[in-house]
Amino acid sequence: MAGPLDAGALIGSVPFFSDLDPKTKKALLAQGKEMTFKSGDTMVTEGTTGVGFFLILDGLAEVRKKGKVVATLAKGQFFGEMSLIDDMPRSADVVAVQPTRCWAITSWSFASLMKVHPELAVGMLKEVVKRLRAALSSPTS
Ligand code: CMP
């Protein structure tokens, strides 16, 4: 398991957090924790109530809706933001397909940080729009 400095360096290097000032990054880091998953572990389960927002520090995950892979997420990408935003059940399973290390934060911690640091919400929104565009242009939608 990597120490907090390692997590800090990784979080600082991911595009989603790259616009944050060092103080905000530090505040954010302090409120989350690292979690490790084995290949095959379901990190988030479709239909359940979720309280976590996850950022992948290392590894690879598949987003599966009713068992069908709809997206693959790698280092620097996040998941769990949808339930965080609307309090609805998880929209999909997110399954580690390699040993995967995440930085995870409760939705209420992340939501209150977003109020203080709106740039966090803007960064998240950019990625959400990117995913929506990808979903709209996929042949199955
Ligand atoms: P949430 O609904 O909280 O839990 C499942 C997560 O899977 C969801 O948040 C998103 O982070 C992710 N997810 C769901 N659908 C897609 C998609 N089409 N592309 C990428 N990620 C997705």
CSV table of C-alpha atoms and ligand atoms in Angstrom, one decimal:
chain,number,residue,atom,x,y,z
A,1,MET,CA,0.0,0.0,0.0
A,2,ALA,CA,1.4,3.4,-1.0
A,3,GLY,CA,1.7,6.1,1.6
A,4,PRO,CA,0.0,9.5,1.6
A,5,LEU,CA,2.8,11.3,-0.3
A,6,ASP,CA,2.5,8.8,-3.1
A,7,ALA,CA,-1.3,9.3,-3.3
A,8,GLY,CA,-0.7,13.1,-3.2
A,9,ALA,CA,1.7,12.9,-6.1
A,10,LEU,CA,-0.7,10.7,-8.1
A,11,ILE,CA,-3.7,12.9,-7.4
A,12,GLY,CA,-1.7,16.0,-8.4
A,13,SER,CA,-0.8,14.4,-11.7
A,14,VAL,CA,-4.4,13.4,-12.8
A,15,PRO,CA,-6.1,15.8,-15.3
A,16,PHE,CA,-9.2,16.0,-13.2
A,17,PHE,CA,-7.4,17.7,-10.3
A,18,SER,CA,-4.7,19.5,-12.3
A,19,ASP,CA,-6.3,22.9,-12.1
A,20,LEU,CA,-6.5,22.9,-8.3
A,21,ASP,CA,-4.2,25.0,-6.2
A,22,PRO,CA,-1.9,23.0,-3.7
A,23,LYS,CA,-4.0,24.0,-0.7
A,24,THR,CA,-7.2,22.7,-2.2
A,25,LYS,CA,-5.5,19.5,-3.2
A,26,LYS,CA,-4.2,19.0,0.3
A,27,ALA,CA,-7.7,19.6,1.8
A,28,LEU,CA,-9.1,17.1,-0.6
A,29,LEU,CA,-6.5,14.5,0.0
A,30,ALA,CA,-6.9,14.7,3.8
A,31,GLN,CA,-10.6,13.7,3.5
A,32,GLY,CA,-10.1,10.6,1.3
A,33,LYS,CA,-8.5,7.2,1.7
A,34,GLU,CA,-6.8,4.7,-0.4
A,35,MET,CA,-8.6,1.4,-1.2
A,36,THR,CA,-7.1,-1.6,-3.0
A,37,PHE,CA,-9.1,-4.1,-5.0
A,38,LYS,CA,-8.2,-7.4,-6.6
A,39,SER,CA,-8.9,-8.2,-10.2
A,40,GLY,CA,-12.6,-9.3,-10.4
A,41,ASP,CA,-13.7,-7.2,-7.4
A,42,THR,CA,-16.9,-5.3,-7.8
A,43,MET,CA,-16.1,-1.8,-6.5
A,44,VAL,CA,-19.5,-0.3,-7.1
A,45,THR,CA,-22.8,-2.3,-7.6
A,46,GLU,CA,-25.6,-1.3,-10.0
A,47,GLY,CA,-28.8,-0.5,-8.2
A,48,THR,CA,-27.3,0.0,-4.8
A,49,THR,CA,-27.1,3.2,-2.8
A,50,GLY,CA,-23.6,4.6,-3.0
A,51,VAL,CA,-21.8,6.9,-0.7
A,52,GLY,CA,-18.4,7.0,-2.4
A,53,PHE,CA,-16.6,8.8,-5.2
A,54,PHE,CA,-13.6,7.0,-6.5
A,55,LEU,CA,-10.5,8.1,-8.4
A,56,ILE,CA,-8.3,5.4,-10.0
A,57,LEU,CA,-4.7,5.7,-9.0
A,58,ASP,CA,-3.6,2.5,-10.6
A,59,GLY,CA,-5.2,-0.4,-12.5
A,60,LEU,CA,-8.2,-0.8,-14.8
A,61,ALA,CA,-11.9,-1.0,-14.3
A,62,GLU,CA,-14.9,-1.9,-16.5
A,63,VAL,CA,-18.2,-0.1,-16.2
A,64,ARG,CA,-20.9,-2.7,-16.8
A,65,LYS,CA,-24.6,-2.1,-17.2
A,66,LYS,CA,-26.7,-5.3,-16.9
A,67,GLY,CA,-23.5,-7.2,-17.5
A,68,LYS,CA,-22.6,-5.4,-20.7
A,69,VAL,CA,-19.3,-3.3,-20.8
A,70,VAL,CA,-20.2,0.3,-21.5
A,71,ALA,CA,-16.8,1.9,-20.7
A,72,THR,CA,-13.3,1.2,-19.4
A,73,LEU,CA,-11.7,3.4,-16.9
A,74,ALA,CA,-8.0,3.7,-16.2
A,75,LYS,CA,-5.6,5.7,-14.0
A,76,GLY,CA,-6.7,9.3,-13.5
A,77,GLN,CA,-10.3,8.6,-14.2
A,78,PHE,CA,-13.1,8.6,-11.7
A,79,PHE,CA,-16.4,6.9,-11.0
A,80,GLY,CA,-19.3,7.1,-8.6
A,81,GLU,CA,-20.0,10.8,-9.4
A,82,MET,CA,-23.6,10.1,-10.7
A,83,SER,CA,-25.0,8.9,-7.3
A,84,LEU,CA,-23.1,11.7,-5.6
A,85,ILE,CA,-24.8,14.3,-7.8
A,86,ASP,CA,-28.4,13.0,-7.7
A,87,ASP,CA,-28.6,10.5,-4.8
A,88,MET,CA,-30.0,7.9,-7.1
A,89,PRO,CA,-28.9,4.2,-7.0
A,90,ARG,CA,-25.7,3.3,-8.8
A,91,SER,CA,-26.2,3.4,-12.5
A,92,ALA,CA,-23.8,0.5,-13.3
A,93,ASP,CA,-21.4,-2.0,-11.8
A,94,VAL,CA,-17.8,-0.9,-11.8
A,95,VAL,CA,-15.5,-3.9,-11.7
A,96,ALA,CA,-11.7,-4.0,-11.3
A,97,VAL,CA,-10.2,-6.0,-14.2
A,98,GLN,CA,-6.7,-5.6,-12.9
A,99,PRO,CA,-5.4,-5.1,-9.4
A,100,THR,CA,-6.7,-1.6,-8.8
A,101,ARG,CA,-5.9,1.1,-6.3
A,102,CYS,CA,-8.3,3.9,-5.8
A,103,TRP,CA,-8.5,7.0,-3.8
A,104,ALA,CA,-12.0,7.2,-2.3
A,105,ILE,CA,-14.0,9.9,-0.6
A,106,THR,CA,-17.5,10.0,0.8
A,107,SER,CA,-20.0,11.8,-1.3
A,108,TRP,CA,-20.8,14.3,1.5
A,109,SER,CA,-17.1,15.2,2.0
A,110,PHE,CA,-16.7,15.7,-1.7
A,111,ALA,CA,-20.0,17.6,-2.1
A,112,SER,CA,-19.0,20.0,0.7
A,113,LEU,CA,-15.6,20.5,-0.9
A,114,MET,CA,-17.2,21.3,-4.2
A,115,LYS,CA,-19.2,24.1,-2.6
A,116,VAL,CA,-16.0,25.7,-1.4
A,117,HIS,CA,-14.0,25.0,-4.5
A,118,PRO,CA,-16.4,25.2,-7.5
A,119,GLU,CA,-13.5,24.4,-9.9
A,120,LEU,CA,-13.8,20.8,-8.7
A,121,ALA,CA,-17.3,20.7,-9.9
A,122,VAL,CA,-16.3,22.2,-13.2
A,123,GLY,CA,-13.6,19.6,-13.7
A,124,MET,CA,-16.0,16.8,-13.0
A,125,LEU,CA,-18.6,18.3,-15.3
A,126,LYS,CA,-16.2,18.4,-18.2
A,127,GLU,CA,-15.5,14.7,-17.8
A,128,VAL,CA,-19.2,13.9,-17.4
A,129,VAL,CA,-20.0,15.7,-20.7
A,130,LYS,CA,-17.2,13.8,-22.4
A,131,ARG,CA,-18.8,10.6,-21.2
A,132,LEU,CA,-22.2,11.7,-22.4
A,133,ARG,CA,-20.9,12.5,-25.8
A,134,ALA,CA,-19.2,9.1,-26.0
A,135,ALA,CA,-22.5,7.4,-24.9
A,136,LEU,CA,-24.5,9.4,-27.5
A,137,SER,CA,-22.2,8.5,-30.3
A,138,SER,CA,-22.1,4.8,-29.4
A,139,PRO,CA,-23.9,2.5,-31.8
A,140,THR,CA,-26.1,1.0,-29.1
A,141,SER,CA,-27.6,4.2,-27.8
B,1,CMP,P1,-22.6,5.9,-10.3
B,1,CMP,O1,-23.9,5.8,-10.9
B,1,CMP,O2,-22.6,6.6,-8.9
B,1,CMP,O3,-22.0,4.4,-10.1
B,1,CMP,C1,-21.7,3.7,-11.3
B,1,CMP,C2,-20.7,4.6,-12.1
B,1,CMP,O4,-20.3,4.1,-13.3
B,1,CMP,C3,-21.3,5.9,-12.4
B,1,CMP,O5,-21.6,6.7,-11.2
B,1,CMP,C4,-20.3,6.5,-13.3
B,1,CMP,O6,-19.1,7.0,-12.6
B,1,CMP,C5,-19.9,5.2,-14.1
B,1,CMP,N1,-20.6,5.2,-15.4
B,1,CMP,C6,-21.9,4.9,-15.6
B,1,CMP,N2,-22.2,4.9,-16.9
B,1,CMP,C7,-21.0,5.3,-17.6
B,1,CMP,C8,-20.7,5.5,-18.9
B,1,CMP,N3,-21.5,5.3,-19.9
B,1,CMP,N4,-19.4,5.8,-19.2
B,1,CMP,C9,-18.5,6.0,-18.2
B,1,CMP,N5,-18.8,5.8,-16.9
B,1,CMP,C10,-20.0,5.4,-16.6
